PDB file of N, CA and C in Angstrom:
ATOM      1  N   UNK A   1      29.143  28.228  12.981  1.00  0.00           N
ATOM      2  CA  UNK A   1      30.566  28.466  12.841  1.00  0.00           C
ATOM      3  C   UNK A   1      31.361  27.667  13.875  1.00  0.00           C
ATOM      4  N   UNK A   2      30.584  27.317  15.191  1.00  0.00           N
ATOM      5  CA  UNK A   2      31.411  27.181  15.881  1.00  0.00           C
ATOM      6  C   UNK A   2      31.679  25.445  15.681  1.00  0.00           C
ATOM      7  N   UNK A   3      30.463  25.206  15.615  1.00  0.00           N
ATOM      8  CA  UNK A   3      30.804  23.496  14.884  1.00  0.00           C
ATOM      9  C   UNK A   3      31.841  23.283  13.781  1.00  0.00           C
ATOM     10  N   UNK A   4      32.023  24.066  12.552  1.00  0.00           N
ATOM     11  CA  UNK A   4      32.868  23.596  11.780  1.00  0.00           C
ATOM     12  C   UNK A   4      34.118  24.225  11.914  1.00  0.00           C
ATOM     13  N   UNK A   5      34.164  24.834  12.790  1.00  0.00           N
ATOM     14  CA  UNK A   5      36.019  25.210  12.957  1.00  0.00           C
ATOM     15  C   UNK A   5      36.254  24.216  14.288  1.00  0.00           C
ATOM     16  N   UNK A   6      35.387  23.184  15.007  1.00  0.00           N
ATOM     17  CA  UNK A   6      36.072  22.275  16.828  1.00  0.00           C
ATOM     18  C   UNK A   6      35.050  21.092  15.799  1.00  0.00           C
ATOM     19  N   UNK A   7      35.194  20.619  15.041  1.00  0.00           N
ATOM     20  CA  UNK A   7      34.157  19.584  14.326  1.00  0.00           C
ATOM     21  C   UNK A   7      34.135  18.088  15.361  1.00  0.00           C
ATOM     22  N   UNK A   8      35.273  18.231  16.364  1.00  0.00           N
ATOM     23  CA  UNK A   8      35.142  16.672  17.346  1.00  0.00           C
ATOM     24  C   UNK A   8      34.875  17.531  18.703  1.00  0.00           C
ATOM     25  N   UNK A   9      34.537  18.518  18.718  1.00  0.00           N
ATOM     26  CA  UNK A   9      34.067  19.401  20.297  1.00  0.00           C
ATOM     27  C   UNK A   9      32.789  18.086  20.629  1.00  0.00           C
ATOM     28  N   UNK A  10      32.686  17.871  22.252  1.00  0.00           N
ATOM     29  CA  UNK A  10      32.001  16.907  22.325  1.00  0.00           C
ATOM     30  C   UNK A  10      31.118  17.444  23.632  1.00  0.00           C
ATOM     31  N   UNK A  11      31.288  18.838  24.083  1.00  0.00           N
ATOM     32  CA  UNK A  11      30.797  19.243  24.735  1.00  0.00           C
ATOM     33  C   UNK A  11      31.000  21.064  24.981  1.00  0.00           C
ATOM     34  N   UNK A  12      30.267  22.199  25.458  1.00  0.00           N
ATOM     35  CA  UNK A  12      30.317  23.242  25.569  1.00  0.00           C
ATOM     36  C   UNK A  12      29.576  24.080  26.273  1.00  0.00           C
ATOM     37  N   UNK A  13      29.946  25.396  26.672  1.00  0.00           N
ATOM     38  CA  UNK A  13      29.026  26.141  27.605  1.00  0.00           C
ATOM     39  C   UNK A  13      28.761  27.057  27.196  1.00  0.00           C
ATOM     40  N   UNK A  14      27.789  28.034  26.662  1.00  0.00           N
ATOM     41  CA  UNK A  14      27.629  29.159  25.804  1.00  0.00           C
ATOM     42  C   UNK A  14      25.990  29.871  25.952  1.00  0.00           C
ATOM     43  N   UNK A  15      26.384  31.156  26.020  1.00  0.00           N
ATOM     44  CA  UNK A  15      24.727  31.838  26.087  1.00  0.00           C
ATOM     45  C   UNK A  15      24.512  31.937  24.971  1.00  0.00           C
ATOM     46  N   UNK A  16      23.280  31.414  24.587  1.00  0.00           N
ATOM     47  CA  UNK A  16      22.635  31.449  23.189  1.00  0.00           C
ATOM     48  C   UNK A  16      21.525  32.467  23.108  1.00  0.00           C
ATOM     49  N   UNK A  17      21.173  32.810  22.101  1.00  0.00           N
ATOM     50  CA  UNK A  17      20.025  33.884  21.937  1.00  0.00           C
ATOM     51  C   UNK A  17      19.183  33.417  21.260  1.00  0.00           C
ATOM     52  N   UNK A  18      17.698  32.728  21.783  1.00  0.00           N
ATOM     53  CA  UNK A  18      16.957  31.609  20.403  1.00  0.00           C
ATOM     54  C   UNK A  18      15.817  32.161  20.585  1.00  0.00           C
ATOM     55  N   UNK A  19      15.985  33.225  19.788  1.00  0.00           N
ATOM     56  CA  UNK A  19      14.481  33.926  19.766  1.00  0.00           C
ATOM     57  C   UNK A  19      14.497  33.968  18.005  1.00  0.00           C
ATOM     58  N   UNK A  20      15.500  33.225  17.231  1.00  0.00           N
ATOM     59  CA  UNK A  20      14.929  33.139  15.691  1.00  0.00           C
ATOM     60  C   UNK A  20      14.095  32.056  16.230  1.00  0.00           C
ATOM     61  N   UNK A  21      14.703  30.553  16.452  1.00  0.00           N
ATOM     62  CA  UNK A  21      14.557  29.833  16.583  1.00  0.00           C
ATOM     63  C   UNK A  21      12.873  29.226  17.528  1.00  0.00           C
ATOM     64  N   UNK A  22      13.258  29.882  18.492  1.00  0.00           N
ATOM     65  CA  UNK A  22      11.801  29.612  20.040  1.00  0.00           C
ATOM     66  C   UNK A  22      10.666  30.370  19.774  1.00  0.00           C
ATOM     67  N   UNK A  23       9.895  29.260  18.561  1.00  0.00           N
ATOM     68  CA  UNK A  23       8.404  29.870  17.713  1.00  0.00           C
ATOM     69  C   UNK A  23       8.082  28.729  18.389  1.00  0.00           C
ATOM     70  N   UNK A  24       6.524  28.763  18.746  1.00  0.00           N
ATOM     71  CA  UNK A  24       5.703  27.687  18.613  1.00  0.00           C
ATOM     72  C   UNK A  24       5.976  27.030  17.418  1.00  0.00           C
ATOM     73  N   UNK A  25       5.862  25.577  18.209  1.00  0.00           N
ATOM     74  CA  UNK A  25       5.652  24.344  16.850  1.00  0.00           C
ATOM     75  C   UNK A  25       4.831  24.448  15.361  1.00  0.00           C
ATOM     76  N   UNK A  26       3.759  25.054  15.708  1.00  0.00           N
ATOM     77  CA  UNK A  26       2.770  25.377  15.030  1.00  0.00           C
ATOM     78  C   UNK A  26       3.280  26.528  13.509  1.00  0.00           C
ATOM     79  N   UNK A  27       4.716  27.072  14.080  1.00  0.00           N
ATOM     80  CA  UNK A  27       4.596  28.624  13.403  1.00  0.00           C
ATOM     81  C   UNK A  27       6.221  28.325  13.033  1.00  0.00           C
ATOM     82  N   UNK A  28       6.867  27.661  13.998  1.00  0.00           N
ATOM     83  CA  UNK A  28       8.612  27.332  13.754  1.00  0.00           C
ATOM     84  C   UNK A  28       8.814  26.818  12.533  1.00  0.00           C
ATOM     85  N   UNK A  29       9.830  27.333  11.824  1.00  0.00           N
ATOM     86  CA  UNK A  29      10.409  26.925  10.416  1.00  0.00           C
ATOM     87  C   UNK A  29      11.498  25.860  11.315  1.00  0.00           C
ATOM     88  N   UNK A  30      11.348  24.618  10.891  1.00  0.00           N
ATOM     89  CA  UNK A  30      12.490  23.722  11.683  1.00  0.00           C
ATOM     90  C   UNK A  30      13.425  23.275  10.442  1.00  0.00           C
ATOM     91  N   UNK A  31      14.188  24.086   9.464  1.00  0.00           N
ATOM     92  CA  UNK A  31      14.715  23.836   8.463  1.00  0.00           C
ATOM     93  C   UNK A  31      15.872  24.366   8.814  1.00  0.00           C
ATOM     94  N   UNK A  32      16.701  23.257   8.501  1.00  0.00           N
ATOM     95  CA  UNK A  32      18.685  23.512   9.633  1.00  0.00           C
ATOM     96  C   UNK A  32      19.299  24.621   8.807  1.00  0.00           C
ATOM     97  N   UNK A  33      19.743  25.701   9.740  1.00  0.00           N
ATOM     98  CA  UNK A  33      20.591  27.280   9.081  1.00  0.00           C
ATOM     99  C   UNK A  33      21.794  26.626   8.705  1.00  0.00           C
ATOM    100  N   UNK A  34      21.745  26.193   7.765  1.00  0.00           N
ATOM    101  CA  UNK A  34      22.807  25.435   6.560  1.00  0.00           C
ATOM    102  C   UNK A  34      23.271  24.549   7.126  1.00  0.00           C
ATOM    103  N   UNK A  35      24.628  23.931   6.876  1.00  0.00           N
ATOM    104  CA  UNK A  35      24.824  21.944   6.918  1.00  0.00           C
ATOM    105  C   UNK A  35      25.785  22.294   8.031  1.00  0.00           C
ATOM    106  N   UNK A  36      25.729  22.889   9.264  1.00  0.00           N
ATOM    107  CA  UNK A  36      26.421  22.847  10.353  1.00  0.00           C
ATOM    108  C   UNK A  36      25.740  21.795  11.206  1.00  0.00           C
ATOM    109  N   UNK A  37      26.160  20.758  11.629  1.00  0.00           N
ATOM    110  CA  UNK A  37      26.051  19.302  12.330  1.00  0.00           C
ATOM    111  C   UNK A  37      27.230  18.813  12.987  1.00  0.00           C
ATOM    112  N   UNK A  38      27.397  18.756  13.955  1.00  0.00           N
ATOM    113  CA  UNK A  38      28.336  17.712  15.246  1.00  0.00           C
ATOM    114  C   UNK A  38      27.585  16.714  15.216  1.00  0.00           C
ATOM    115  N   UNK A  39      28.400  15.681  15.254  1.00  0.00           N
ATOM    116  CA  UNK A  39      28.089  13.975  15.712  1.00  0.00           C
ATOM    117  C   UNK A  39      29.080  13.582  17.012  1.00  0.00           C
ATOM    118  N   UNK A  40      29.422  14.607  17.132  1.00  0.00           N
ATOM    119  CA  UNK A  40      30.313  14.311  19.180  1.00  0.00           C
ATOM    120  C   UNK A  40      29.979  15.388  19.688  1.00  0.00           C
ATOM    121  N   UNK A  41      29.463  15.918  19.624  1.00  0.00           N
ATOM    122  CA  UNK A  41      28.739  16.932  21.246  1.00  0.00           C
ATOM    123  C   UNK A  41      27.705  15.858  21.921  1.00  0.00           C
ATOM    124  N   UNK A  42      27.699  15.257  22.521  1.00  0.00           N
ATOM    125  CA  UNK A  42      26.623  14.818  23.567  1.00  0.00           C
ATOM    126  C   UNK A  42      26.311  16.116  24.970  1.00  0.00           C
ATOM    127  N   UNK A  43      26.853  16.849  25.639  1.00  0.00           N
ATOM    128  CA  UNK A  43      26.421  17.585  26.506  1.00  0.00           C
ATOM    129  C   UNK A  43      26.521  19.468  25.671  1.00  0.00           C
ATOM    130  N   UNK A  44      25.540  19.688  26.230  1.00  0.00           N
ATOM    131  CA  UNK A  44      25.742  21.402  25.941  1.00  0.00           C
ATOM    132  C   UNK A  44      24.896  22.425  27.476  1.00  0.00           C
ATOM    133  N   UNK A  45      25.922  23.660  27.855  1.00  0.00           N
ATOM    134  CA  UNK A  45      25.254  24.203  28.756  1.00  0.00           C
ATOM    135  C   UNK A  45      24.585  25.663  28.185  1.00  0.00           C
ATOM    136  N   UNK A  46      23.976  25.948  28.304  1.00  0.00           N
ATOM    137  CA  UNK A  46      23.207  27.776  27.474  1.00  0.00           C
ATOM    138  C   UNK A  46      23.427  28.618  28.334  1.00  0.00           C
ATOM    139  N   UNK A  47      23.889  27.976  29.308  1.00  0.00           N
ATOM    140  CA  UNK A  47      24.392  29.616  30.459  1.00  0.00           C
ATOM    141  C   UNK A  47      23.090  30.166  30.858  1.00  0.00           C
ATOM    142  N   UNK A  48      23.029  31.042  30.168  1.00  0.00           N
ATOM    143  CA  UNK A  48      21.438  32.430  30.826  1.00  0.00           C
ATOM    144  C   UNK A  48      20.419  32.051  29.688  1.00  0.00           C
ATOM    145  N   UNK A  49      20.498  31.626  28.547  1.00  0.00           N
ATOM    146  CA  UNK A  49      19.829  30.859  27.488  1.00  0.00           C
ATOM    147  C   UNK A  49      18.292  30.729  28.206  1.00  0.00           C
ATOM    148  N   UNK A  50      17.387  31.712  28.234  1.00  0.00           N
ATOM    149  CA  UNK A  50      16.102  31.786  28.032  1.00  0.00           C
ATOM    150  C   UNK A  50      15.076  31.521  26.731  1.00  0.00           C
ATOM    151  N   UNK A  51      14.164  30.416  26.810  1.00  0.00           N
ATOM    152  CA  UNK A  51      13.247  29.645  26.391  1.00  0.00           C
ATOM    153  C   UNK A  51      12.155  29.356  26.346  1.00  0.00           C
ATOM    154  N   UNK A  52      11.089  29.533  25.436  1.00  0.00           N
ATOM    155  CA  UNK A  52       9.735  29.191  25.755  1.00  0.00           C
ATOM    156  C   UNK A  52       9.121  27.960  24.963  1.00  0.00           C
ATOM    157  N   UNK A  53       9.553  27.623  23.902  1.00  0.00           N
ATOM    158  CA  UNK A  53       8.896  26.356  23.433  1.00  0.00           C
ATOM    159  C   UNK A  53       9.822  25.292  23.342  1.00  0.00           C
ATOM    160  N   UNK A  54      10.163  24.116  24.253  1.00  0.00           N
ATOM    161  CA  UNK A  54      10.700  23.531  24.612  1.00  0.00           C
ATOM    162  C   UNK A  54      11.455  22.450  23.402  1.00  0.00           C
ATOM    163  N   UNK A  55       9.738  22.201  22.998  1.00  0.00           N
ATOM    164  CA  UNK A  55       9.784  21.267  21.807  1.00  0.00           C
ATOM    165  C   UNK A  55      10.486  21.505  20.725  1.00  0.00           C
ATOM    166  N   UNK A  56      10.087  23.034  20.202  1.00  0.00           N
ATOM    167  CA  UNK A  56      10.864  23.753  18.797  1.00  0.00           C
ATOM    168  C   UNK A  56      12.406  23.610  19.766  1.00  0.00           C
ATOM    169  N   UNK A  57      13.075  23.922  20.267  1.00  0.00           N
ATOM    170  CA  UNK A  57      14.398  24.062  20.901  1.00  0.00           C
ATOM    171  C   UNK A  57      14.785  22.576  21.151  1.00  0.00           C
ATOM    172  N   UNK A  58      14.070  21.627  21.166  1.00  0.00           N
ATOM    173  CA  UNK A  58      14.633  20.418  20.841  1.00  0.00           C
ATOM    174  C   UNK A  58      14.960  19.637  19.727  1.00  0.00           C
ATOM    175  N   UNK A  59      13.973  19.843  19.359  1.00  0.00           N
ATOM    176  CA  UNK A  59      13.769  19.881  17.445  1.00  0.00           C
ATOM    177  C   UNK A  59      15.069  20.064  16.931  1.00  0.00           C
ATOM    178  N   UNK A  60      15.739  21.658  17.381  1.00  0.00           N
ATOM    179  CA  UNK A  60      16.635  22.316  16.801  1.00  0.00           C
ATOM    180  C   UNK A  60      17.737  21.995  16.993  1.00  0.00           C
ATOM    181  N   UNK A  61      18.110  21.655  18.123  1.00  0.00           N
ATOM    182  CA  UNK A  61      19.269  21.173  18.649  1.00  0.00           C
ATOM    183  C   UNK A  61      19.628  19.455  18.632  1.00  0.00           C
ATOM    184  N   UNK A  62      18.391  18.731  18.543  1.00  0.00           N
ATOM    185  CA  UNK A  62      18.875  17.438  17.935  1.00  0.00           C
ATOM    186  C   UNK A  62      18.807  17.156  16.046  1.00  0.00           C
ATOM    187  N   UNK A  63      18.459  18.380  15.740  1.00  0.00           N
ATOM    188  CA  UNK A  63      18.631  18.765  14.165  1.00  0.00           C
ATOM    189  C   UNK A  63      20.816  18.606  13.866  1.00  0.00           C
ATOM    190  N   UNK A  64      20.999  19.607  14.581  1.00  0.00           N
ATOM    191  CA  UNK A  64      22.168  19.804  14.583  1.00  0.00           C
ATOM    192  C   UNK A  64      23.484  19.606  15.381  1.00  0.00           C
ATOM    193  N   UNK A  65      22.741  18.576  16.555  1.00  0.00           N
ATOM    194  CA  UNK A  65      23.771  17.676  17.418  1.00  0.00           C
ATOM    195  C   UNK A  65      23.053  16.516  17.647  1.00  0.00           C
ATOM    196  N   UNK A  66      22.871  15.619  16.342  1.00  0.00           N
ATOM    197  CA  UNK A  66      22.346  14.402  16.633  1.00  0.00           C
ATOM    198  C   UNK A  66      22.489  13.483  17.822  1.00  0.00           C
ATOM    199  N   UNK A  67      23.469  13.870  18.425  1.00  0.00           N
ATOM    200  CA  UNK A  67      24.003  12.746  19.235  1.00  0.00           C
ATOM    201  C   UNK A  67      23.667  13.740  20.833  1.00  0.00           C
ATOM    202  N   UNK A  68      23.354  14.458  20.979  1.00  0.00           N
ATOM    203  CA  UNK A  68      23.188  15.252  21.741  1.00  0.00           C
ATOM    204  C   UNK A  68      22.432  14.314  23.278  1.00  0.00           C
ATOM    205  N   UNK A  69      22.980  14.753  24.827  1.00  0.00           N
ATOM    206  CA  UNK A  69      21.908  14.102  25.368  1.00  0.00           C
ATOM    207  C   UNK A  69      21.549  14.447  26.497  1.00  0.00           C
ATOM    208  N   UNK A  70      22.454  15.426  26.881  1.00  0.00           N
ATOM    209  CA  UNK A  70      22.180  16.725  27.966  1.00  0.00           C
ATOM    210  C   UNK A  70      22.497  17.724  27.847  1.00  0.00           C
ATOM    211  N   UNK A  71      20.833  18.520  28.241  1.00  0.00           N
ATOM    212  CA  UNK A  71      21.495  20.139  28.210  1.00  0.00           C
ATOM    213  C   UNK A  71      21.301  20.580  29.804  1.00  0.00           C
ATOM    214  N   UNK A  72      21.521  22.267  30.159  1.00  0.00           N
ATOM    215  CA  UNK A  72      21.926  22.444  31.064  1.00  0.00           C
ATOM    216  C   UNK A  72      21.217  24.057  31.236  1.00  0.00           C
ATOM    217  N   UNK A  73      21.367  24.715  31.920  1.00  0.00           N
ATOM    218  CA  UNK A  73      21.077  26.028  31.532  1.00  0.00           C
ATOM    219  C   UNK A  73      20.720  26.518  33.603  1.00  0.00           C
ATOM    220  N   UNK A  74      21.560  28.078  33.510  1.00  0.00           N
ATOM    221  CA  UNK A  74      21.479  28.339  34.725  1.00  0.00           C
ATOM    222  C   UNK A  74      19.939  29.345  34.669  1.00  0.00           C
ATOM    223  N   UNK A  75      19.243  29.434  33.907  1.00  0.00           N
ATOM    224  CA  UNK A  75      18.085  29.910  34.081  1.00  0.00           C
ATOM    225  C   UNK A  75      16.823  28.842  33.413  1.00  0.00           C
ATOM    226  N   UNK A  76      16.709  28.018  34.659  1.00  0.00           N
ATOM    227  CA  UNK A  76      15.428  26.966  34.091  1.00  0.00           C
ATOM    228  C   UNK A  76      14.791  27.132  35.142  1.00  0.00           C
ATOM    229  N   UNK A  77      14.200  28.294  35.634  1.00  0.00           N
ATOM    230  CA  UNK A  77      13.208  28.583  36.786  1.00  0.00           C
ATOM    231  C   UNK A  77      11.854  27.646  36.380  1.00  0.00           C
ATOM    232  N   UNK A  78      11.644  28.004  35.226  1.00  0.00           N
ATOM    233  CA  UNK A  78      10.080  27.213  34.627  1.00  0.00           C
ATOM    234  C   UNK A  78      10.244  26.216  34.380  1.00  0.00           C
ATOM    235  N   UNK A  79      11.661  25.035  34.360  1.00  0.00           N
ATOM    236  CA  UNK A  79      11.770  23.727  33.562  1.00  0.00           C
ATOM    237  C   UNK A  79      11.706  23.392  32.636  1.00  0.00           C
ATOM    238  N   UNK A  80      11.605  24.652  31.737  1.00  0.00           N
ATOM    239  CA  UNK A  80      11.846  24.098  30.251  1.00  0.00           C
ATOM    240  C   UNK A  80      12.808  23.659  29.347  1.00  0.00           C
ATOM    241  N   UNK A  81      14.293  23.852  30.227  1.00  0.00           N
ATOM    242  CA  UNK A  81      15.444  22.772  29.643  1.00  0.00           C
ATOM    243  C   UNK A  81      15.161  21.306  30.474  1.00  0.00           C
ATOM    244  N   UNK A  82      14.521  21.398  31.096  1.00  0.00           N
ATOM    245  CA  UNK A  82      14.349  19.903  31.549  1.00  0.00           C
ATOM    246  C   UNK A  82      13.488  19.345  30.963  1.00  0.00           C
ATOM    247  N   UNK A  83      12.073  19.946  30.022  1.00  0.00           N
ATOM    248  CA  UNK A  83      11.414  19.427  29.231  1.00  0.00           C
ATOM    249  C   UNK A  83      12.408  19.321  27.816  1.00  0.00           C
ATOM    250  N   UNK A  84      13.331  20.052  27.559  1.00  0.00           N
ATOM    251  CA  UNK A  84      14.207  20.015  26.161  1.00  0.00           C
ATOM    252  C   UNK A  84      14.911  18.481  26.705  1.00  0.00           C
ATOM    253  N   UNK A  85      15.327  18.120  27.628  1.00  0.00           N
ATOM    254  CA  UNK A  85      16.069  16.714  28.236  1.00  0.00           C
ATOM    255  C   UNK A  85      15.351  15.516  27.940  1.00  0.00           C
ATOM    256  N   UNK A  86      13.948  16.166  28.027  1.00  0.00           N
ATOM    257  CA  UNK A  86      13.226  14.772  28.183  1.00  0.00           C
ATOM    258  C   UNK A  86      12.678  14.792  26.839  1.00  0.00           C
ATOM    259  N   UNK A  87      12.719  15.509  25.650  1.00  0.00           N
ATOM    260  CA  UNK A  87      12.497  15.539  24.151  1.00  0.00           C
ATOM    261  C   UNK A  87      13.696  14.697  23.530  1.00  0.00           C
ATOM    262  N   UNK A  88      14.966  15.317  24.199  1.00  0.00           N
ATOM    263  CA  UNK A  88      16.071  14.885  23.401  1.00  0.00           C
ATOM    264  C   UNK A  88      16.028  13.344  23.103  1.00  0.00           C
ATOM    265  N   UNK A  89      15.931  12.567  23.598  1.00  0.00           N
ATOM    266  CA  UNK A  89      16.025  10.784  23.656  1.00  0.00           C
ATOM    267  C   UNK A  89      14.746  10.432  22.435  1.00  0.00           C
ATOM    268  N   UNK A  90      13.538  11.269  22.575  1.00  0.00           N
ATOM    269  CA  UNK A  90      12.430  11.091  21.574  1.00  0.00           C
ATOM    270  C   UNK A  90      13.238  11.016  19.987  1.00  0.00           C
ATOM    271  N   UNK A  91      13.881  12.205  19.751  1.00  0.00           N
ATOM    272  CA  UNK A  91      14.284  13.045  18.681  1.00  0.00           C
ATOM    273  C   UNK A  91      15.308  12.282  18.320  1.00  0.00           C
ATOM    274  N   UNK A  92      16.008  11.792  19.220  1.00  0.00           N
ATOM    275  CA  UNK A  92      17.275  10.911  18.811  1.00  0.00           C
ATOM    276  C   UNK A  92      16.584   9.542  18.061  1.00  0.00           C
ATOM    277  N   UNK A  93      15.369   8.639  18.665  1.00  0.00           N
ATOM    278  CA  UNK A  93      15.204   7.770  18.544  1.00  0.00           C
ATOM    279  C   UNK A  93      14.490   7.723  17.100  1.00  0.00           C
ATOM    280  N   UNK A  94      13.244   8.745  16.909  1.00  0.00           N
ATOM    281  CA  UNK A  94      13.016   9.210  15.667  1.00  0.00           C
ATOM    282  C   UNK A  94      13.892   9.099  14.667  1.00  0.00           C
ATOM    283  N   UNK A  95      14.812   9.987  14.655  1.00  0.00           N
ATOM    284  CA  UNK A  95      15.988  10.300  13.547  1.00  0.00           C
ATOM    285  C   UNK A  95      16.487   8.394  13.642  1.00  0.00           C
ATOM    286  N   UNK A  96      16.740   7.830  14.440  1.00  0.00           N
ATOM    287  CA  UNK A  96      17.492   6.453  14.366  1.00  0.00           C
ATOM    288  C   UNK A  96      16.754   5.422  13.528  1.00  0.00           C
ATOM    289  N   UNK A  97      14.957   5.360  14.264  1.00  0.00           N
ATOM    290  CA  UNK A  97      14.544   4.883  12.974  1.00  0.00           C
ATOM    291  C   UNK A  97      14.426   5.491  11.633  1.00  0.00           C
ATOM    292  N   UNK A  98      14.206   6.562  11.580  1.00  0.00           N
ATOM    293  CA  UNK A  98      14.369   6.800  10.303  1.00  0.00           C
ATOM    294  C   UNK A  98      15.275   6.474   9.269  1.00  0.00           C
ATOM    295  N   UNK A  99      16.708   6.394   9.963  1.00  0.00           N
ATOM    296  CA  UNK A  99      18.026   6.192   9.113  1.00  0.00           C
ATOM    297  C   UNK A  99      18.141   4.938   9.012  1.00  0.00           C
ATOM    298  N   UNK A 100      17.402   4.129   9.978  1.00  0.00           N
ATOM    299  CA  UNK A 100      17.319   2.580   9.793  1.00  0.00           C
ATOM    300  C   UNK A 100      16.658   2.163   8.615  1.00  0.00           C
ATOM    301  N   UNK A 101      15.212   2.649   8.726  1.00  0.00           N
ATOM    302  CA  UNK A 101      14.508   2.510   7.477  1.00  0.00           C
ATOM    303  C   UNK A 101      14.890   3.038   5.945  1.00  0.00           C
ATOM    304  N   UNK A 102      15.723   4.096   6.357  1.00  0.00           N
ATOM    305  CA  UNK A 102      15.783   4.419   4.854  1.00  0.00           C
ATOM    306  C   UNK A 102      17.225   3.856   4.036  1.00  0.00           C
ATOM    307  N   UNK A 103      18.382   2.860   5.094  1.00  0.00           N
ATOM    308  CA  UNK A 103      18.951   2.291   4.137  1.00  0.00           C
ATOM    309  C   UNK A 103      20.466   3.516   5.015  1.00  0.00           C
ATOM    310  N   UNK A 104      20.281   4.333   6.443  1.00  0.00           N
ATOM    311  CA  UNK A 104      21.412   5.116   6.645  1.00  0.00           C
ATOM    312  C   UNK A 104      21.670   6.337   5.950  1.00  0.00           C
ATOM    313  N   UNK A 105      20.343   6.637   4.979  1.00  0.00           N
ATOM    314  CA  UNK A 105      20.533   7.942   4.453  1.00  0.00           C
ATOM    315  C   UNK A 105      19.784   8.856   4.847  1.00  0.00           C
TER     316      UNK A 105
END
């Protein structure tokens, strides 16, 4: 919701709750909760936003902020938004070839 009512928001700070979402890779449905997508958020902060699979939470968030390229979070005792930091550039680059190869679609 909050993407399609600020659709040029290019940045934000918000506690998220990603316990649909923060499955192991193995078990995570990574299929986007309908066609909500920003192409100008590059930074996002999660506030208290607690996390355990880094990868699925990167997955998810460069699913739906392609352009995405820092996150932030005041509870990363374990470093796992800093492992989501160092996914994000992977996920971006992925998705880039892909859209290269397939012609931008």
């Amino acid at each position: 919701m909050l993407f399609s009512r600020c659709a040029a928001l290019t940045n934000f700070a918000l506690a998220v709750d990603f316990r649909d979402v923060d499955k192991s890779p193995s078990t995570a449905s990574l299929s986007r909760l309908g066609d909500v997508v920003t192409t100008h958020c590059s930074r996002a902060d999660f506030v208290t936003s607690v996390i355990n699979y880094p990868a699925t939470i990167a997955a998810f968030l460069s699913d739906i902020c392609p352009k995405l390229k820092r996150v932030t979070s005041h509870m990363d005792d374990s470093g796992e938004w800093e492992e989501v930091n160092r996914l994000l550039p992977l996920f971006f680059a992925v998705r880039s070839q892909h859209l290269d190869s397939s012609g931008g679609r």
